[in-house]
mmCIF file of C-alpha atoms in Angstrom:
data_model
loop_
_atom_site.group_PDB
_atom_site.id
_atom_site.type_symbol
_atom_site.label_atom_id
_atom_site.label_comp_id
_atom_site.label_asym_id
_atom_site.label_seq_id
_atom_site.Cartn_x
_atom_site.Cartn_y
_atom_site.Cartn_z
ATOM 1 C CA MET A 1 33.932 4.832 0.597
ATOM 2 C CA LEU A 2 31.499 4.004 -2.183
ATOM 3 C CA GLY A 3 31.844 0.261 -1.582
ATOM 4 C CA PRO A 4 29.405 -0.125 1.368
ATOM 5 C CA LEU A 5 26.798 1.958 -0.466
ATOM 6 C CA VAL A 6 26.975 -0.153 -3.624
ATOM 7 C CA ALA A 7 27.005 -3.339 -1.528
ATOM 8 C CA GLY A 8 23.675 -2.310 -0.008
ATOM 9 C CA ILE A 9 22.209 -2.064 -3.496
ATOM 10 C CA GLU A 10 23.675 -5.354 -4.710
ATOM 11 C CA ALA A 11 22.248 -7.195 -1.701
ATOM 12 C CA LEU A 12 18.687 -6.405 -2.849
ATOM 13 C CA PHE A 13 18.921 -8.063 -6.237
ATOM 14 C CA SER A 14 20.705 -11.416 -5.755
ATOM 15 C CA GLY A 15 21.718 -11.576 -9.389
ATOM 16 C CA GLN A 16 18.251 -10.793 -10.827
ATOM 17 C CA LEU A 17 18.877 -7.358 -12.279
ATOM 18 C CA PRO A 18 16.335 -5.120 -14.025
ATOM 19 C CA GLU A 19 16.992 -3.690 -17.474
ATOM 20 C CA ARG A 20 15.756 -0.251 -16.461
ATOM 21 C CA MET A 21 15.735 1.363 -13.022
ATOM 22 C CA GLY A 22 14.512 4.615 -11.497
ATOM 23 C CA VAL A 23 15.610 6.620 -8.483
ATOM 24 C CA ALA A 24 13.758 9.382 -6.630
ATOM 25 C CA VAL A 25 16.141 12.256 -5.896
ATOM 26 C CA SER A 26 15.034 15.345 -3.973
ATOM 27 C CA GLY A 27 18.438 16.990 -3.777
ATOM 28 C CA GLY A 28 18.865 16.120 -0.099
ATOM 29 C CA GLY A 29 21.922 14.259 1.154
ATOM 30 C CA ASP A 30 20.293 10.820 1.424
ATOM 31 C CA SER A 31 18.922 10.711 -2.121
ATOM 32 C CA VAL A 32 22.027 12.329 -3.655
ATOM 33 C CA ALA A 33 24.233 9.685 -2.016
ATOM 34 C CA LEU A 34 21.869 7.017 -3.362
ATOM 35 C CA LEU A 35 22.119 8.520 -6.845
ATOM 36 C CA ALA A 36 25.931 8.490 -6.701
ATOM 37 C CA ALA A 37 25.954 4.837 -5.619
ATOM 38 C CA LEU A 38 23.435 3.861 -8.295
ATOM 39 C CA VAL A 39 25.511 5.513 -11.011
ATOM 40 C CA GLU A 40 28.347 3.141 -10.139
ATOM 41 C CA PHE A 41 26.060 0.122 -9.725
ATOM 42 C CA THR A 42 24.057 0.576 -12.932
ATOM 43 C CA LYS A 43 27.113 1.260 -15.087
ATOM 44 C CA SER A 44 28.796 -1.879 -13.782
ATOM 45 C CA ASN A 45 25.682 -3.951 -14.503
ATOM 46 C CA ASP A 46 24.534 -2.377 -17.786
ATOM 47 C CA ILE A 47 21.272 -1.053 -16.289
ATOM 48 C CA GLU A 48 19.545 2.010 -17.710
ATOM 49 C CA LEU A 49 19.120 4.553 -14.887
ATOM 50 C CA HIS A 50 16.406 7.241 -14.832
ATOM 51 C CA VAL A 51 15.992 10.014 -12.257
ATOM 52 C CA ILE A 52 12.796 11.662 -11.030
ATOM 53 C CA THR A 53 12.277 14.639 -8.724
ATOM 54 C CA VAL A 54 8.859 15.584 -7.353
ATOM 55 C CA ASP A 55 8.141 19.280 -6.835
ATOM 56 C CA HIS A 56 5.370 19.599 -4.252
ATOM 57 C CA GLY A 57 5.071 23.332 -4.871
ATOM 58 C CA LEU A 58 5.334 24.082 -1.173
ATOM 59 C CA ARG A 59 8.771 25.684 -0.789
ATOM 60 C CA PRO A 60 10.651 28.275 -2.875
ATOM 61 C CA GLU A 61 13.910 26.419 -2.185
ATOM 62 C CA THR A 62 12.703 23.511 -4.320
ATOM 63 C CA LYS A 63 13.807 25.284 -7.506
ATOM 64 C CA HIS A 64 17.394 25.337 -6.269
ATOM 65 C CA GLU A 65 17.198 21.680 -5.250
ATOM 66 C CA ILE A 66 15.853 20.677 -8.666
ATOM 67 C CA ALA A 67 18.620 22.642 -10.345
ATOM 68 C CA LEU A 68 21.212 20.766 -8.291
ATOM 69 C CA VAL A 69 19.750 17.399 -9.292
ATOM 70 C CA THR A 70 19.622 18.515 -12.931
ATOM 71 C CA ASP A 71 23.316 19.426 -12.796
ATOM 72 C CA LEU A 72 24.202 16.064 -11.244
ATOM 73 C CA CYS A 73 22.246 14.227 -13.929
ATOM 74 C CA ALA A 74 24.009 16.216 -16.646
ATOM 75 C CA ARG A 75 27.343 15.380 -15.010
ATOM 76 C CA TRP A 76 26.527 11.670 -15.093
ATOM 77 C CA ASP A 77 24.610 11.772 -18.421
ATOM 78 C CA LEU A 78 21.295 10.628 -16.906
ATOM 79 C CA PRO A 79 17.724 11.445 -17.981
ATOM 80 C CA HIS A 80 16.003 13.599 -15.341
ATOM 81 C CA HIS A 81 12.244 14.120 -15.066
ATOM 82 C CA VAL A 82 10.484 16.583 -12.787
ATOM 83 C CA GLU A 83 6.906 15.874 -11.699
ATOM 84 C CA PHE A 84 4.727 18.581 -10.157
ATOM 85 C CA TRP A 85 2.120 18.098 -7.427
ATOM 86 C CA THR A 86 -0.758 20.561 -7.179
ATOM 87 C CA GLY A 87 -3.109 18.616 -4.932
ATOM 88 C CA TRP A 88 -2.599 20.353 -1.579
ATOM 89 C CA ARG A 89 -5.690 22.291 -0.441
ATOM 90 C CA GLY A 90 -4.533 23.238 3.029
ATOM 91 C CA ASP A 91 -6.415 20.665 5.085
ATOM 92 C CA GLY A 92 -5.306 17.441 6.760
ATOM 93 C CA ASN A 93 -1.778 16.210 7.355
ATOM 94 C CA LEU A 94 0.528 17.971 4.900
ATOM 95 C CA GLN A 95 3.452 15.579 5.157
ATOM 96 C CA ALA A 96 1.235 12.505 4.790
ATOM 97 C CA ALA A 97 -0.587 13.998 1.795
ATOM 98 C CA ALA A 98 2.691 14.957 0.132
ATOM 99 C CA ARG A 99 4.143 11.494 0.741
ATOM 100 C CA ASN A 100 1.126 9.704 -0.712
ATOM 101 C CA ALA A 101 1.078 11.999 -3.729
ATOM 102 C CA ARG A 102 4.804 11.515 -4.265
ATOM 103 C CA TYR A 103 4.489 7.721 -4.373
ATOM 104 C CA GLY A 104 1.587 7.934 -6.791
ATOM 105 C CA LEU A 105 3.360 10.315 -9.154
ATOM 106 C CA ILE A 106 6.546 8.262 -9.109
ATOM 107 C CA ALA A 107 4.643 5.029 -9.744
ATOM 108 C CA ASP A 108 2.807 6.572 -12.720
ATOM 109 C CA TRP A 109 6.087 7.887 -14.141
ATOM 110 C CA ALA A 110 7.810 4.523 -13.719
ATOM 111 C CA TYR A 111 4.934 2.615 -15.282
ATOM 112 C CA GLY A 112 4.826 5.018 -18.237
ATOM 113 C CA ASN A 113 8.546 4.570 -18.848
ATOM 114 C CA GLN A 114 8.603 0.778 -18.405
ATOM 115 C CA ILE A 115 10.692 1.132 -15.253
ATOM 116 C CA THR A 116 10.224 -1.902 -13.033
ATOM 117 C CA HIS A 117 12.325 -0.871 -10.003
ATOM 118 C CA VAL A 118 12.516 2.449 -8.162
ATOM 119 C CA ALA A 119 15.106 3.147 -5.448
ATOM 120 C CA LEU A 120 14.385 5.347 -2.416
ATOM 121 C CA GLY A 121 16.921 6.890 -0.065
ATOM 122 C CA HIS A 122 15.488 5.951 3.339
ATOM 123 C CA THR A 123 18.119 5.381 6.033
ATOM 124 C CA ALA A 124 18.430 3.844 9.496
ATOM 125 C CA ASP A 125 17.567 7.303 10.858
ATOM 126 C CA ASP A 126 14.243 7.228 8.976
ATOM 127 C CA GLN A 127 13.568 3.788 10.461
ATOM 128 C CA ALA A 128 14.285 5.059 13.963
ATOM 129 C CA GLU A 129 12.206 8.231 13.574
ATOM 130 C CA THR A 130 9.219 6.314 12.215
ATOM 131 C CA PHE A 131 9.529 3.792 15.042
ATOM 132 C CA LEU A 132 9.432 6.528 17.707
ATOM 133 C CA MET A 133 6.498 8.350 16.114
ATOM 134 C CA ARG A 134 4.465 5.161 15.970
ATOM 135 C CA LEU A 135 5.529 4.200 19.476
ATOM 136 C CA ALA A 136 4.125 7.514 20.708
ATOM 137 C CA ARG A 137 0.774 6.540 19.143
ATOM 138 C CA GLY A 138 0.725 3.169 20.900
ATOM 139 C CA ALA A 139 1.280 1.145 17.730
ATOM 140 C CA GLY A 140 1.350 -2.639 17.805
ATOM 141 C CA VAL A 141 3.712 -5.079 16.140
ATOM 142 C CA ASP A 142 2.768 -4.065 12.597
ATOM 143 C CA GLY A 143 3.144 -0.350 13.234
ATOM 144 C CA LEU A 144 6.533 -0.799 14.891
ATOM 145 C CA SER A 145 7.882 -3.076 12.172
ATOM 146 C CA ALA A 146 10.727 -1.896 9.993
ATOM 147 C CA MET A 147 10.255 -0.570 6.493
ATOM 148 C CA SER A 148 10.889 -3.323 4.003
ATOM 149 C CA PRO A 149 14.074 -2.992 1.918
ATOM 150 C CA ARG A 150 12.150 -4.427 -1.040
ATOM 151 C CA ARG A 151 8.427 -4.199 -1.660
ATOM 152 C CA VAL A 152 6.123 -4.544 -4.663
ATOM 153 C CA GLN A 153 3.320 -1.979 -4.784
ATOM 154 C CA ASP A 154 1.391 -0.338 -7.620
ATOM 155 C CA GLY A 155 3.140 -2.736 -9.996
ATOM 156 C CA ILE A 156 6.547 -1.294 -9.074
ATOM 157 C CA THR A 157 9.323 -2.908 -7.020
ATOM 158 C CA TRP A 158 10.424 -0.275 -4.495
ATOM 159 C CA VAL A 159 13.894 -0.797 -3.051
ATOM 160 C CA ARG A 160 15.534 0.940 -0.076
ATOM 161 C CA PRO A 161 19.223 -0.011 -0.085
ATOM 162 C CA PHE A 162 20.333 2.276 2.772
ATOM 163 C CA LEU A 163 18.133 1.119 5.643
ATOM 164 C CA ARG A 164 21.184 -0.148 7.544
ATOM 165 C CA LEU A 165 23.188 3.064 7.016
ATOM 166 C CA GLU A 166 22.970 6.190 9.151
ATOM 167 C CA ARG A 167 22.441 9.614 7.638
ATOM 168 C CA SER A 168 25.774 10.865 8.976
ATOM 169 C CA ALA A 169 27.680 8.151 7.076
ATOM 170 C CA LEU A 170 26.101 9.240 3.790
ATOM 171 C CA ARG A 171 27.101 12.857 4.364
ATOM 172 C CA THR A 172 30.623 11.801 5.220
ATOM 173 C CA PHE A 173 30.762 10.017 1.861
ATOM 174 C CA LEU A 174 29.405 13.076 -0.003
ATOM 175 C CA ARG A 175 31.952 15.412 1.594
ATOM 176 C CA ALA A 176 34.813 13.047 0.822
ATOM 177 C CA SER A 177 33.595 12.744 -2.787
ATOM 178 C CA GLN A 178 33.050 16.534 -3.094
ATOM 179 C CA ILE A 179 29.423 16.029 -4.122
ATOM 180 C CA ASP A 180 27.048 18.842 -3.186
ATOM 181 C CA TRP A 181 23.596 18.389 -1.733
ATOM 182 C CA CYS A 182 20.863 20.632 -0.332
ATOM 183 C CA GLU A 183 19.591 20.833 3.217
ATOM 184 C CA ASP A 184 15.814 21.163 3.440
ATOM 185 C CA PRO A 185 15.101 24.171 5.719
ATOM 186 C CA SER A 186 12.014 22.386 7.020
ATOM 187 C CA ASN A 187 14.463 20.079 8.822
ATOM 188 C CA GLU A 188 14.775 22.889 11.363
ATOM 189 C CA ASN A 189 11.016 23.418 11.722
ATOM 190 C CA ARG A 190 9.886 22.045 15.087
ATOM 191 C CA ASP A 191 6.262 22.270 13.983
ATOM 192 C CA PHE A 192 6.839 18.943 12.241
ATOM 193 C CA GLU A 193 6.680 15.835 14.413
ATOM 194 C CA ARG A 194 9.539 14.115 12.620
ATOM 195 C CA ILE A 195 11.891 17.014 13.377
ATOM 196 C CA ARG A 196 10.977 16.933 17.071
ATOM 197 C CA VAL A 197 11.658 13.200 17.031
ATOM 198 C CA ARG A 198 15.123 13.857 15.600
ATOM 199 C CA ASP A 199 15.787 16.109 18.584
ATOM 200 C CA ALA A 200 14.637 13.303 20.872
ATOM 201 C CA LEU A 201 17.026 10.871 19.185
ATOM 202 C CA THR A 202 19.894 13.175 20.061
ATOM 203 C CA VAL A 203 18.883 12.930 23.722
ATOM 204 C CA LEU A 204 18.388 9.167 23.502
ATOM 205 C CA GLY A 205 21.834 8.820 21.998
ATOM 206 C CA SER A 206 23.319 9.892 25.307
ATOM 207 C CA LEU A 207 21.607 6.841 26.824
ATOM 208 C CA GLY A 208 23.016 4.496 24.215
ATOM 209 C CA VAL A 209 19.829 4.394 22.137
ATOM 210 C CA HIS A 210 20.970 5.220 18.605
ATOM 211 C CA ALA A 211 19.287 5.121 15.221
ATOM 212 C CA ASN A 212 20.708 1.709 14.416
ATOM 213 C CA THR A 213 19.534 0.414 17.810
ATOM 214 C CA LEU A 214 15.940 1.360 17.053
ATOM 215 C CA ALA A 215 16.293 0.109 13.486
ATOM 216 C CA ASP A 216 17.308 -3.273 14.932
ATOM 217 C CA VAL A 217 14.240 -3.272 17.191
ATOM 218 C CA ALA A 218 12.049 -2.438 14.195
ATOM 219 C CA GLN A 219 13.617 -5.335 12.324
ATOM 220 C CA ASN A 220 12.849 -7.649 15.262
ATOM 221 C CA MET A 221 9.253 -6.458 15.077
ATOM 222 C CA SER A 222 9.225 -7.297 11.368
ATOM 223 C CA ARG A 223 10.212 -10.872 12.166
ATOM 224 C CA ALA A 224 7.447 -11.066 14.768
ATOM 225 C CA ARG A 225 4.981 -9.714 12.216
ATOM 226 C CA GLU A 226 6.065 -12.354 9.701
ATOM 227 C CA ALA A 227 5.406 -15.073 12.281
ATOM 228 C CA LEU A 228 1.975 -13.637 13.104
ATOM 229 C CA ASP A 229 1.141 -13.336 9.397
ATOM 230 C CA TRP A 230 2.084 -16.971 8.871
ATOM 231 C CA GLN A 231 -0.131 -18.119 11.739
ATOM 232 C CA THR A 232 -2.960 -15.945 10.399
ATOM 233 C CA PHE A 233 -2.466 -17.499 6.969
ATOM 234 C CA LEU A 234 -2.769 -20.985 8.468
ATOM 235 C CA ALA A 235 -5.866 -19.914 10.394
ATOM 236 C CA ALA A 236 -7.403 -18.498 7.225
ATOM 237 C CA GLN A 237 -6.703 -21.705 5.338
ATOM 238 C CA ASP A 238 -8.458 -23.662 8.075
ATOM 239 C CA ALA A 239 -11.378 -21.420 8.992
ATOM 240 C CA ALA A 240 -12.082 -19.067 6.065
ATOM 241 C CA THR A 241 -13.428 -19.483 2.548
ATOM 242 C CA LEU A 242 -13.982 -17.033 -0.277
ATOM 243 C CA ALA A 243 -17.507 -17.210 -1.660
ATOM 244 C CA TYR A 244 -18.749 -14.934 -4.452
ATOM 245 C CA GLY A 245 -16.523 -12.092 -3.275
ATOM 246 C CA ALA A 246 -17.417 -12.418 0.418
ATOM 247 C CA ILE A 247 -15.299 -13.968 3.167
ATOM 248 C CA ALA A 248 -16.915 -16.660 5.313
ATOM 249 C CA ILE A 249 -15.215 -17.526 8.616
ATOM 250 C CA GLU A 250 -16.385 -20.505 10.663
ATOM 251 C CA ARG A 251 -17.511 -19.047 13.958
ATOM 252 C CA GLY A 252 -16.529 -22.032 16.093
ATOM 253 C CA LYS A 253 -12.994 -22.112 14.730
ATOM 254 C CA PHE A 254 -12.711 -18.341 15.074
ATOM 255 C CA ARG A 255 -13.526 -18.579 18.774
ATOM 256 C CA MET A 256 -10.676 -21.049 19.249
ATOM 257 C CA LEU A 257 -8.051 -18.749 17.736
ATOM 258 C CA PRO A 258 -5.687 -16.661 19.882
ATOM 259 C CA GLU A 259 -7.140 -13.183 20.172
ATOM 260 C CA GLU A 260 -4.438 -11.536 18.048
ATOM 261 C CA ILE A 261 -4.716 -14.094 15.238
ATOM 262 C CA GLY A 262 -8.501 -13.713 15.144
ATOM 263 C CA ARG A 263 -8.159 -9.941 15.063
ATOM 264 C CA ARG A 264 -5.669 -10.085 12.230
ATOM 265 C CA LEU A 265 -7.837 -12.482 10.237
ATOM 266 C CA ILE A 266 -10.904 -10.240 10.278
ATOM 267 C CA VAL A 267 -8.862 -7.072 9.732
ATOM 268 C CA HIS A 268 -7.247 -8.693 6.707
ATOM 269 C CA ALA A 269 -10.664 -9.681 5.360
ATOM 270 C CA ILE A 270 -11.877 -6.078 5.703
ATOM 271 C CA THR A 271 -8.818 -4.441 4.155
ATOM 272 C CA TRP A 272 -8.708 -6.977 1.311
ATOM 273 C CA ILE A 273 -12.376 -6.561 0.425
ATOM 274 C CA ALA A 274 -12.272 -2.756 0.758
ATOM 275 C CA GLN A 275 -8.943 -2.621 -1.104
ATOM 276 C CA SER A 276 -7.627 -0.343 1.638
ATOM 277 C CA ALA A 277 -3.962 0.586 1.742
ATOM 278 C CA TYR A 278 -4.036 0.719 5.548
ATOM 279 C CA PRO A 279 -5.972 -1.239 8.184
ATOM 280 C CA PRO A 280 -8.715 0.473 10.235
ATOM 281 C CA ARG A 281 -7.879 2.049 13.577
ATOM 282 C CA ARG A 282 -7.402 -0.311 16.489
ATOM 283 C CA ASP A 283 -10.194 1.178 18.616
ATOM 284 C CA ALA A 284 -12.690 0.779 15.761
ATOM 285 C CA VAL A 285 -11.516 -2.810 15.254
ATOM 286 C CA ALA A 286 -11.894 -3.509 18.980
ATOM 287 C CA ARG A 287 -15.529 -2.320 18.918
ATOM 288 C CA MET A 288 -16.225 -4.416 15.836
ATOM 289 C CA LEU A 289 -14.746 -7.553 17.416
ATOM 290 C CA GLU A 290 -16.772 -6.999 20.564
ATOM 291 C CA ALA A 291 -19.926 -6.880 18.444
ATOM 292 C CA VAL A 292 -18.912 -10.049 16.579
ATOM 293 C CA ARG A 293 -18.294 -11.952 19.790
ATOM 294 C CA ALA A 294 -21.709 -10.834 21.011
ATOM 295 C CA GLY A 295 -23.261 -12.298 17.878
ATOM 296 C CA SER A 296 -24.247 -9.001 16.259
ATOM 297 C CA GLY A 297 -22.885 -7.285 13.179
ATOM 298 C CA ALA A 298 -20.951 -4.118 12.473
ATOM 299 C CA THR A 299 -19.797 -1.933 9.599
ATOM 300 C CA LEU A 300 -16.216 -0.813 9.165
ATOM 301 C CA GLU A 301 -14.181 0.681 6.303
ATOM 302 C CA GLY A 302 -17.057 0.290 3.854
ATOM 303 C CA CYS A 303 -17.536 -3.363 4.757
ATOM 304 C CA GLN A 304 -20.246 -5.207 6.648
ATOM 305 C CA VAL A 305 -19.386 -7.872 9.214
ATOM 306 C CA LEU A 306 -22.384 -10.113 9.805
ATOM 307 C CA VAL A 307 -22.798 -13.024 12.193
ATOM 308 C CA GLU A 308 -25.316 -15.500 10.843
ATOM 309 C CA ARG A 309 -25.715 -18.795 12.663
ATOM 310 C CA ASP A 310 -22.287 -20.488 12.590
ATOM 311 C CA VAL A 311 -20.597 -18.144 10.116
ATOM 312 C CA ILE A 312 -18.978 -14.710 10.340
ATOM 313 C CA TRP A 313 -19.451 -13.020 6.973
ATOM 314 C CA VAL A 314 -17.371 -10.089 5.715
ATOM 315 C CA PHE A 315 -18.464 -8.330 2.529
ATOM 316 C CA ARG A 316 -18.951 -4.911 0.964
ATOM 317 C CA GLU A 317 -21.487 -2.502 2.396
ATOM 318 C CA LEU A 318 -24.264 -1.753 -0.104
ATOM 319 C CA ASN A 319 -24.536 1.957 0.738
ATOM 320 C CA VAL A 320 -20.898 2.432 -0.249
ATOM 321 C CA LEU A 321 -21.496 0.909 -3.688
ATOM 322 C CA ARG A 322 -24.806 2.487 -4.693
ATOM 323 C CA ASP A 323 -23.144 5.075 -6.923
ATOM 324 C CA VAL A 324 -20.111 3.012 -7.978
ATOM 325 C CA ARG A 325 -20.424 2.355 -11.694
ATOM 326 C CA CYS A 326 -18.123 1.578 -14.593
ATOM 327 C CA GLU A 327 -18.164 0.425 -18.175
ATOM 328 C CA VAL A 328 -17.973 -3.229 -19.128
ATOM 329 C CA GLY A 329 -14.323 -4.280 -19.254
ATOM 330 C CA ASP A 330 -13.220 -1.855 -16.519
ATOM 331 C CA MET A 331 -12.514 -2.842 -12.925
ATOM 332 C CA TRP A 332 -15.632 -2.352 -10.777
ATOM 333 C CA ASP A 333 -15.063 -1.469 -7.122
ATOM 334 C CA ASP A 334 -11.351 -2.146 -7.775
ATOM 335 C CA ARG A 335 -12.157 -5.860 -7.391
ATOM 336 C CA TRP A 336 -14.389 -7.212 -10.136
ATOM 337 C CA LEU A 337 -13.791 -7.477 -13.880
ATOM 338 C CA VAL A 338 -17.028 -7.987 -15.803
ATOM 339 C CA THR A 339 -16.839 -9.010 -19.453
ATOM 340 C CA GLY A 340 -19.492 -9.940 -21.975
ATOM 341 C CA PRO A 341 -20.652 -9.794 -25.583
ATOM 342 C CA GLU A 342 -21.350 -6.031 -25.586
ATOM 343 C CA ASP A 343 -19.156 -3.043 -24.812
ATOM 344 C CA ASP A 344 -21.718 -0.304 -25.431
ATOM 345 C CA PRO A 345 -20.652 2.675 -23.245
ATOM 346 C CA ASP A 346 -24.287 3.067 -22.190
ATOM 347 C CA ILE A 347 -24.129 -0.341 -20.511
ATOM 348 C CA GLU A 348 -22.965 -0.070 -16.900
ATOM 349 C CA VAL A 349 -21.718 -2.353 -14.176
ATOM 350 C CA ARG A 350 -23.421 -1.636 -10.827
ATOM 351 C CA ALA A 351 -24.095 -3.317 -7.514
ATOM 352 C CA LEU A 352 -26.940 -5.826 -7.879
ATOM 353 C CA GLY A 353 -29.032 -4.471 -5.008
ATOM 354 C CA THR A 354 -31.658 -6.198 -2.891
ATOM 355 C CA GLU A 355 -34.764 -5.650 -5.055
ATOM 356 C CA PRO A 356 -33.347 -7.132 -8.300
ATOM 357 C CA LEU A 357 -31.990 -10.036 -6.259
ATOM 358 C CA SER A 358 -35.543 -10.891 -5.207
ATOM 359 C CA ASN A 359 -36.429 -11.462 -8.859
ATOM 360 C CA ILE A 360 -33.679 -14.027 -9.363
ATOM 361 C CA PRO A 361 -34.969 -17.538 -8.651
ATOM 362 C CA ASN A 362 -33.077 -19.878 -6.355
ATOM 363 C CA TRP A 363 -30.613 -17.235 -5.096
ATOM 364 C CA ARG A 364 -30.952 -18.734 -1.595
ATOM 365 C CA GLU A 365 -29.360 -21.936 -2.860
ATOM 366 C CA LEU A 366 -26.036 -20.111 -3.086
ATOM 367 C CA GLY A 367 -25.880 -20.143 0.717
ATOM 368 C CA LEU A 368 -24.898 -16.487 1.184
ATOM 369 C CA PRO A 369 -26.752 -13.797 3.115
ATOM 370 C CA ARG A 370 -29.030 -11.637 1.003
ATOM 371 C CA SER A 371 -26.960 -8.523 1.770
ATOM 372 C CA ALA A 372 -23.743 -10.243 0.626
ATOM 373 C CA LEU A 373 -25.208 -11.159 -2.759
ATOM 374 C CA ALA A 374 -26.688 -7.672 -3.142
ATOM 375 C CA VAL A 375 -23.178 -6.200 -3.444
ATOM 376 C CA THR A 376 -22.058 -8.450 -6.305
ATOM 377 C CA PRO A 377 -21.706 -6.841 -9.759
ATOM 378 C CA SER A 378 -24.507 -6.778 -12.287
ATOM 379 C CA VAL A 379 -24.899 -5.349 -15.797
ATOM 380 C CA TRP A 380 -27.489 -2.670 -16.614
ATOM 381 C CA TYR A 381 -28.807 -0.693 -19.551
ATOM 382 C CA ASP A 382 -30.638 2.294 -18.061
ATOM 383 C CA ASP A 383 -33.125 0.733 -15.617
ATOM 384 C CA ARG A 384 -33.064 -2.722 -17.183
ATOM 385 C CA MET A 385 -30.805 -5.387 -15.722
ATOM 386 C CA ILE A 386 -29.076 -7.401 -18.434
ATOM 387 C CA ALA A 387 -27.119 -9.863 -16.321
ATOM 388 C CA ALA A 388 -26.093 -10.755 -12.785
ATOM 389 C CA PRO A 389 -23.200 -13.119 -13.586
ATOM 390 C CA VAL A 390 -22.191 -13.862 -9.988
ATOM 391 C CA VAL A 391 -25.648 -14.834 -8.786
ATOM 392 C CA GLN A 392 -27.207 -16.149 -11.993
ATOM 393 C CA HIS A 393 -25.204 -18.230 -14.465
ATOM 394 C CA ASP A 394 -24.978 -16.623 -17.882
ATOM 395 C CA PRO A 395 -22.827 -18.151 -20.661
ATOM 396 C CA GLU A 396 -22.231 -14.705 -22.193
ATOM 397 C CA TRP A 397 -21.414 -12.616 -19.108
ATOM 398 C CA VAL A 398 -18.566 -13.333 -16.690
ATOM 399 C CA ALA A 399 -17.531 -11.611 -13.449
ATOM 400 C CA GLU A 400 -14.081 -12.421 -12.085
ATOM 401 C CA LEU A 401 -12.359 -11.286 -8.922
ATOM 402 C CA ASP A 402 -9.050 -9.537 -9.445
ATOM 403 C CA GLY A 403 -6.349 -12.077 -8.624
ATOM 404 C CA GLY A 404 -8.744 -15.009 -8.515
ATOM 405 C CA GLN A 405 -9.934 -17.104 -5.602
ATOM 406 C CA ASP A 406 -6.511 -17.428 -3.974
ATOM 407 C CA ALA A 407 -5.777 -13.690 -3.836
ATOM 408 C CA PHE A 408 -7.237 -13.306 -0.343
ATOM 409 C CA PHE A 409 -4.902 -15.936 1.110
ATOM 410 C CA ALA A 410 -1.832 -14.857 -0.866
ATOM 411 C CA ALA A 411 -2.219 -11.263 0.352
ATOM 412 C CA LEU A 412 -1.607 -12.428 3.925
ATOM 413 C CA LEU A 413 2.019 -13.191 3.035
ATOM 414 C CA SER A 414 2.708 -10.280 0.676
ATOM 415 C CA HIS A 415 4.621 -7.915 3.001
#
C-alpha cells in the first residue's frame, strides 16, 4: 500500500533529488502518512530526512502529538525539531495567523539547516475544502485554483505529494501498517469554517460531488490561471516598462486589453512593488481601476497609481516610506540594495522625498513623475544627504533593484 504514496513523491522530482529534505509533521494522519512514505523514499535515494513539528501553544493535546512524532522519529532514526509559536494575541483570524506563522518558522528552520525542500501533507480533501471556502467568498480564477504540488517561496521548495490522494486512503494505509496517529479535537469544532465545510462535503458526496471532483475543478482553474498569466505576461512585455523602480504602462495599449488582462497587469504591478504576499481585495481593485479609466489616480496597498498624460504609473506611496530606514548594505523597502564606499552604522538609507529632489538639477530629464522619483532610495548622514544614486549618477554609490530589471516580468510566470 506504500507504493502509491511513494509514487506521488517521486513524481515531484523527475530525477533531480535534493541532498537534504525536511517534512512538517503535526502528528495528524496526513502528515504521519507522509512521514512514513518519505522514510521509504529518502532511504532508497540516499537523502537526509529531517522532521519539524510546530507547537502553536493553543491546545493541551499538542504535547501528546509531539510525543507521538518524537517516538516515530526515534523508531526511524530521524532528527526531530520542535518549534514554538508565541505570537497569538487573541485578535484576527486564528487559523490564518497560525498558518502564516507556521510557514515562517518552518522556512527559517529549513534555511538554518541547509534544507532545500520541505514536504507538506495536504490532500485532495484540503484542496476541496479550500475550493469551497473560497467559492463562498466569490473568488475568481486565482482564488479557486488548486494548490501547487511544487512551489518555491522564502528560498525553500515546498512540495505537496498527496494532493491527488484522499484523506481516507491515507488512514487506510496507516491502519494496515499499524502506525498510530493523533486526531486533532478541533476537527470536531464547528466554530471553524473548514470543519463546517467538511460537513458540507459529506452532503455533497451524496450528489456525486466528492473531494477529488472538486480537486479536479481546482486543477482546471489552475490551467486557466496559467493561460491568463501568460497573456498578462505578453501584455506586460508590450505595454509596460520598469523605470527607476516604478512601472510605466502605456495608457492607449492598456485601454485595448481585455478587462481581466488589464486588471491582472495593474494588480501584479501593485503587488510586485509593495512586495505583498497576496493581491488586494477585488472591490478595492475595482474602485482603483474605475479611477484609472477616469484619468485620475488612486492609492492601494501602499502604492500610488497615477495617470499622467499617456502613461499609467505605479510606484510606492511616499507616506508609507517616510519612516522606512536601514543601514547601507541591507535591503531597503524589501526592494532596493544600496551599496557604497562607507558602511558607517550612522549612515542611513531613506526615501529621497520631494524637497531634496528639488535640489537635484535635471531630475525632470529622467521622464518620471516627481512623486515617483521621491520614493527612490537615498543615503543620509543625520540631516545631510550624501547620495541619491537612482536620480543622480554617483560613481561611488549604487542602488539596485532586487532581482534586476527583469524581475517584474519573471514574477508573472512564477506560480
